[in-house]
């Protein structure tokens, strides 16, 4: 049986085991990194029922990049941090496999995301980002300047993410860092879900700006940011930036990580 290797960020070329849902951007990124670095990867996927179905484009991309997919039931997935469950998942993994948390969120990853905030110093008053596990927001806020703030849009239902961001900042920085807030109104039913309204918004935004919009994270963030601007949440002259954390799933169009600047009145074109 494989033994758990070092904590994420200090894997040192060892095989990686990590976690995600059927449409996880994190799994796609981990699989691609493994291919580029020559590191074996294992993706533990939430949903045992998916094992007998054709792979969706996201999981197919993971497999094409060499990731071995392990499908588990939802109860096992929720208990993935339990030592006994973790040992069972590592049983068939290569010796020395390092475990990367869901979404890649730990204090080391948060420290890396600080650089994103530093890149945006002086370029916007408010920087928006979609949130799954909260790691990007935790680091982004810490890297921004004292006159800037980060605004997170959770893509999951539930009022838990604020506590997660605070916990990550405590572990990464020893306490709160930077100004940030959350607006949880725009999850559109929860992770992996969209609505006709969101689809129409994303199609219109993409057509007007020539930017293919990923639906499960980015579209929700952009919709929320535009709605807040329409509600008058930002003072006249406020410069807004939206962090695009990923492109559409394979086969759904083009796009990639970048920062899209909105107008100072919150307009999109």
Tab-separated table of C-alpha atoms in Angstrom:
chain	number	residue	atom	x	y	z
A	1	UNK	CA	0.000	0.000	0.000
A	2	UNK	CA	1.239	3.471	-0.820
A	3	UNK	CA	2.079	5.795	2.017
A	4	UNK	CA	0.913	9.380	1.953
A	5	UNK	CA	3.710	11.572	0.711
A	6	UNK	CA	4.490	15.159	1.677
A	7	UNK	CA	1.839	17.797	1.773
A	8	UNK	CA	0.888	19.463	-1.520
A	9	UNK	CA	3.307	22.010	-2.870
A	10	UNK	CA	6.229	19.897	-1.647
A	11	UNK	CA	5.491	16.824	-3.744
A	12	UNK	CA	9.007	16.890	-5.221
A	13	UNK	CA	8.071	15.020	-8.404
A	14	UNK	CA	6.161	12.300	-6.596
A	15	UNK	CA	2.870	10.924	-7.963
A	16	UNK	CA	-0.174	12.996	-7.027
A	17	UNK	CA	-3.634	12.018	-5.848
A	18	UNK	CA	-6.301	14.694	-5.721
A	19	UNK	CA	-10.062	15.194	-5.671
A	20	UNK	CA	-12.832	16.830	-7.650
A	21	UNK	CA	-16.276	16.655	-9.173
A	22	UNK	CA	-17.152	15.627	-12.696
A	23	UNK	CA	-16.538	19.138	-14.049
A	24	UNK	CA	-13.592	20.075	-11.854
A	25	UNK	CA	-11.198	22.620	-13.345
A	26	UNK	CA	-8.756	21.533	-10.658
A	27	UNK	CA	-8.686	17.940	-11.909
A	28	UNK	CA	-8.060	19.146	-15.440
A	29	UNK	CA	-5.226	21.386	-14.256
A	30	UNK	CA	-3.673	18.613	-12.146
A	31	UNK	CA	-3.829	16.151	-15.023
A	32	UNK	CA	-2.246	18.647	-17.411
A	33	UNK	CA	0.496	19.439	-14.902
A	34	UNK	CA	1.185	15.752	-14.451
A	35	UNK	CA	1.522	15.276	-18.194
A	36	UNK	CA	3.836	18.262	-18.587
A	37	UNK	CA	6.008	17.294	-15.608
A	38	UNK	CA	5.985	13.559	-16.225
A	39	UNK	CA	4.266	12.898	-12.883
A	40	UNK	CA	1.577	10.187	-12.508
A	41	UNK	CA	-1.769	11.572	-11.343
A	42	UNK	CA	-4.849	10.006	-9.795
A	43	UNK	CA	-8.173	11.832	-9.681
A	44	UNK	CA	-10.749	10.770	-7.087
A	45	UNK	CA	-14.065	11.784	-8.630
A	46	UNK	CA	-17.262	12.403	-6.666
A	47	UNK	CA	-20.055	10.114	-7.941
A	48	UNK	CA	-19.737	6.330	-8.159
A	49	UNK	CA	-22.585	6.280	-10.681
A	50	UNK	CA	-20.339	8.034	-13.202
A	51	UNK	CA	-18.040	5.015	-13.453
A	52	UNK	CA	-20.350	3.242	-15.907
A	53	UNK	CA	-21.127	6.289	-18.040
A	54	UNK	CA	-19.182	7.781	-20.942
A	55	UNK	CA	-16.709	10.376	-19.734
A	56	UNK	CA	-17.799	13.982	-20.101
A	57	UNK	CA	-15.369	16.290	-21.969
A	58	UNK	CA	-13.661	17.458	-18.747
A	59	UNK	CA	-12.976	13.949	-17.465
A	60	UNK	CA	-12.047	12.764	-20.952
A	61	UNK	CA	-9.403	15.522	-21.032
A	62	UNK	CA	-8.096	14.330	-17.662
A	63	UNK	CA	-7.829	10.773	-18.944
A	64	UNK	CA	-6.163	11.916	-22.160
A	65	UNK	CA	-3.540	13.683	-20.043
A	66	UNK	CA	-2.810	10.417	-18.254
A	67	UNK	CA	-4.829	10.819	-15.070
A	68	UNK	CA	-6.219	7.606	-13.595
A	69	UNK	CA	-9.809	8.287	-12.538
A	70	UNK	CA	-11.220	6.651	-9.417
A	71	UNK	CA	-14.956	7.110	-8.897
A	72	UNK	CA	-16.282	6.996	-5.334
A	73	UNK	CA	-19.715	7.375	-3.780
A	74	UNK	CA	-20.635	10.683	-2.208
A	75	UNK	CA	-20.389	9.429	1.368
A	76	UNK	CA	-16.805	8.309	0.765
A	77	UNK	CA	-16.011	11.600	-0.937
A	78	UNK	CA	-17.301	13.614	2.019
A	79	UNK	CA	-15.091	11.516	4.297
A	80	UNK	CA	-11.998	11.855	2.101
A	81	UNK	CA	-10.003	13.516	4.898
A	82	UNK	CA	-10.666	10.664	7.325
A	83	UNK	CA	-7.367	8.754	7.831
A	84	UNK	CA	-8.973	5.368	7.189
A	85	UNK	CA	-10.668	6.546	4.006
A	86	UNK	CA	-7.472	8.246	2.877
A	87	UNK	CA	-5.503	5.036	3.484
A	88	UNK	CA	-8.016	3.074	1.437
A	89	UNK	CA	-7.764	5.511	-1.452
A	90	UNK	CA	-3.963	5.292	-1.367
A	91	UNK	CA	-3.916	1.498	-1.276
A	92	UNK	CA	-3.525	1.111	-5.046
A	93	UNK	CA	-1.533	4.306	-5.582
A	94	UNK	CA	2.207	4.305	-6.316
A	95	UNK	CA	4.558	4.392	-3.346
A	96	UNK	CA	5.165	7.896	-2.004
A	97	UNK	CA	2.062	9.437	-3.562
A	98	UNK	CA	1.402	12.985	-2.340
A	99	UNK	CA	-2.189	13.985	-1.577
A	100	UNK	CA	-3.403	17.333	-2.920
A	101	UNK	CA	-6.605	18.687	-1.340
A	102	UNK	CA	-9.785	19.369	-3.268
A	103	UNK	CA	-9.384	22.485	-5.377
A	104	UNK	CA	-5.682	22.527	-4.495
A	105	UNK	CA	-6.597	24.687	-1.502
A	106	UNK	CA	-4.079	24.742	1.308
A	107	UNK	CA	-1.754	27.321	2.782
A	108	UNK	CA	0.932	26.707	0.178
A	109	UNK	CA	-1.464	27.282	-2.712
A	110	UNK	CA	-2.836	30.383	-1.000
A	111	UNK	CA	0.685	31.749	-0.778
A	112	UNK	CA	1.067	31.251	-4.516
A	113	UNK	CA	-2.171	33.115	-5.231
A	114	UNK	CA	-0.771	36.160	-3.446
A	115	UNK	CA	1.185	36.829	-6.640
A	116	UNK	CA	-2.079	37.260	-8.537
A	117	UNK	CA	-3.070	40.067	-6.191
A	118	UNK	CA	0.342	41.696	-6.525
A	119	UNK	CA	0.024	41.690	-10.314
A	120	UNK	CA	-3.225	43.621	-9.985
A	121	UNK	CA	-1.988	46.314	-7.608
A	122	UNK	CA	-2.868	49.713	-8.937
A	123	UNK	CA	-4.927	48.279	-11.791
A	124	UNK	CA	-8.380	48.059	-10.190
A	125	UNK	CA	-10.272	49.114	-7.093
A	126	UNK	CA	-12.299	45.906	-6.829
A	127	UNK	CA	-11.145	42.514	-8.112
A	128	UNK	CA	-13.776	39.799	-8.534
A	129	UNK	CA	-13.238	36.045	-8.659
A	130	UNK	CA	-15.440	32.960	-8.644
A	131	UNK	CA	-14.981	30.744	-5.582
A	132	UNK	CA	-15.144	27.001	-5.110
A	133	UNK	CA	-12.942	26.147	-2.134
A	134	UNK	CA	-11.830	29.730	-1.411
A	135	UNK	CA	-8.082	29.387	-1.881
A	136	UNK	CA	-7.759	31.797	-4.785
A	137	UNK	CA	-9.756	34.476	-2.966
A	138	UNK	CA	-7.699	34.022	0.220
A	139	UNK	CA	-4.426	34.608	-1.591
A	140	UNK	CA	-5.715	37.225	-4.017
A	141	UNK	CA	-6.961	39.459	-1.203
A	142	UNK	CA	-3.648	39.179	0.624
A	143	UNK	CA	-1.712	40.289	-2.452
A	144	UNK	CA	-3.795	43.361	-3.274
A	145	UNK	CA	-2.833	46.832	-2.122
A	146	UNK	CA	-4.342	48.531	0.940
A	147	UNK	CA	-6.737	50.567	-1.204
A	148	UNK	CA	-8.110	47.530	-3.057
A	149	UNK	CA	-10.540	44.787	-2.140
A	150	UNK	CA	-11.393	41.332	-3.451
A	151	UNK	CA	-14.948	40.197	-4.082
A	152	UNK	CA	-15.741	36.500	-4.218
A	153	UNK	CA	-18.741	34.828	-5.828
A	154	UNK	CA	-19.328	31.313	-4.429
A	155	UNK	CA	-20.517	28.778	-6.989
A	156	UNK	CA	-21.773	26.367	-4.323
A	157	UNK	CA	-24.812	26.736	-2.143
A	158	UNK	CA	-24.389	27.178	1.594
A	159	UNK	CA	-22.954	29.780	3.916
A	160	UNK	CA	-19.661	28.038	4.669
A	161	UNK	CA	-17.097	29.640	2.416
A	162	UNK	CA	-16.320	32.646	4.613
A	163	UNK	CA	-15.097	30.327	7.338
A	164	UNK	CA	-12.965	28.416	4.865
A	165	UNK	CA	-11.295	31.581	3.564
A	166	UNK	CA	-10.548	32.719	7.120
A	167	UNK	CA	-9.146	29.282	7.987
A	168	UNK	CA	-6.894	29.293	4.922
A	169	UNK	CA	-5.599	32.771	5.714
A	170	UNK	CA	-4.940	31.787	9.315
A	171	UNK	CA	-2.848	28.849	8.136
A	172	UNK	CA	-1.070	30.769	5.383
A	173	UNK	CA	-0.487	34.137	7.069
A	174	UNK	CA	-1.246	33.628	10.746
A	175	UNK	CA	-4.405	35.744	10.565
A	176	UNK	CA	-6.624	37.876	8.314
A	177	UNK	CA	-4.978	39.403	5.262
A	178	UNK	CA	-6.397	41.972	2.878
A	179	UNK	CA	-9.950	43.193	2.376
A	180	UNK	CA	-12.429	40.719	0.929
A	181	UNK	CA	-16.106	39.883	0.933
A	182	UNK	CA	-18.483	37.305	-0.538
A	183	UNK	CA	-21.776	37.566	-2.394
A	184	UNK	CA	-23.505	34.189	-2.385
A	185	UNK	CA	-26.572	35.092	-4.427
A	186	UNK	CA	-25.330	33.923	-7.797
A	187	UNK	CA	-24.708	30.177	-7.524
A	188	UNK	CA	-27.682	29.454	-9.842
A	189	UNK	CA	-28.717	26.340	-7.965
A	190	UNK	CA	-25.313	25.104	-6.878
A	191	UNK	CA	-22.164	23.626	-8.338
A	192	UNK	CA	-22.492	22.170	-11.821
A	193	UNK	CA	-25.838	23.874	-12.400
A	194	UNK	CA	-26.868	26.617	-14.752
A	195	UNK	CA	-30.137	28.196	-15.822
A	196	UNK	CA	-31.451	29.543	-19.146
A	197	UNK	CA	-30.884	33.049	-17.774
A	198	UNK	CA	-27.222	32.349	-17.069
A	199	UNK	CA	-26.761	30.650	-20.437
A	200	UNK	CA	-28.255	33.651	-22.240
A	201	UNK	CA	-26.022	36.035	-20.302
A	202	UNK	CA	-22.888	34.016	-21.094
A	203	UNK	CA	-23.757	33.769	-24.783
A	204	UNK	CA	-24.385	37.498	-25.025
A	205	UNK	CA	-21.226	38.391	-23.079
A	206	UNK	CA	-19.114	36.071	-25.194
A	207	UNK	CA	-20.553	37.328	-28.474
A	208	UNK	CA	-19.953	40.987	-27.582
A	209	UNK	CA	-16.432	40.511	-26.258
A	210	UNK	CA	-15.108	37.579	-28.288
A	211	UNK	CA	-14.426	35.636	-25.103
A	212	UNK	CA	-15.804	32.129	-24.630
A	213	UNK	CA	-17.238	31.953	-21.100
A	214	UNK	CA	-16.929	28.916	-18.853
A	215	UNK	CA	-20.329	28.374	-17.252
A	216	UNK	CA	-19.829	26.771	-13.834
A	217	UNK	CA	-17.504	29.393	-12.368
A	218	UNK	CA	-16.754	32.343	-14.614
A	219	UNK	CA	-20.244	33.040	-15.962
A	220	UNK	CA	-21.663	33.168	-12.430
A	221	UNK	CA	-18.978	35.599	-11.319
A	222	UNK	CA	-19.458	37.874	-14.327
A	223	UNK	CA	-23.235	37.798	-13.950
A	224	UNK	CA	-22.949	38.730	-10.279
A	225	UNK	CA	-20.487	41.523	-10.978
A	226	UNK	CA	-22.689	43.043	-13.671
A	227	UNK	CA	-25.766	42.731	-11.441
A	228	UNK	CA	-24.005	44.501	-8.574
A	229	UNK	CA	-22.977	47.312	-10.907
A	230	UNK	CA	-26.582	47.653	-12.045
A	231	UNK	CA	-27.676	47.779	-8.409
A	232	UNK	CA	-25.323	50.681	-7.756
A	233	UNK	CA	-22.998	48.719	-5.497
A	234	UNK	CA	-19.930	50.521	-6.846
A	235	UNK	CA	-19.331	54.242	-6.628
A	236	UNK	CA	-18.963	56.143	-9.916
A	237	UNK	CA	-15.407	55.874	-11.181
A	238	UNK	CA	-14.723	52.515	-9.501
A	239	UNK	CA	-12.395	50.372	-11.610
A	240	UNK	CA	-13.418	46.714	-11.654
A	241	UNK	CA	-11.435	43.663	-12.720
A	242	UNK	CA	-12.734	40.128	-13.168
A	243	UNK	CA	-10.305	37.229	-12.810
A	244	UNK	CA	-11.137	34.555	-15.383
A	245	UNK	CA	-9.933	31.386	-13.679
A	246	UNK	CA	-10.516	28.956	-16.528
A	247	UNK	CA	-11.843	28.468	-20.024
A	248	UNK	CA	-14.805	26.369	-21.121
A	249	UNK	CA	-14.515	22.628	-20.848
A	250	UNK	CA	-12.872	20.913	-23.834
A	251	UNK	CA	-15.041	21.115	-26.904
A	252	UNK	CA	-17.072	24.053	-25.587
A	253	UNK	CA	-14.987	26.845	-27.095
A	254	UNK	CA	-11.755	28.649	-26.451
A	255	UNK	CA	-10.574	30.658	-23.528
A	256	UNK	CA	-8.128	30.551	-20.676
A	257	UNK	CA	-7.018	32.198	-17.469
A	258	UNK	CA	-6.810	35.950	-17.812
A	259	UNK	CA	-8.083	39.137	-16.269
A	260	UNK	CA	-10.926	40.970	-17.928
A	261	UNK	CA	-11.337	44.638	-17.093
A	262	UNK	CA	-14.854	46.015	-16.928
A	263	UNK	CA	-15.671	49.628	-17.482
A	264	UNK	CA	-15.483	52.065	-14.611
A	265	UNK	CA	-19.276	52.197	-14.569
A	266	UNK	CA	-19.501	48.402	-14.495
A	267	UNK	CA	-20.469	48.163	-18.161
A	268	UNK	CA	-19.351	45.243	-20.291
A	269	UNK	CA	-19.161	46.905	-23.658
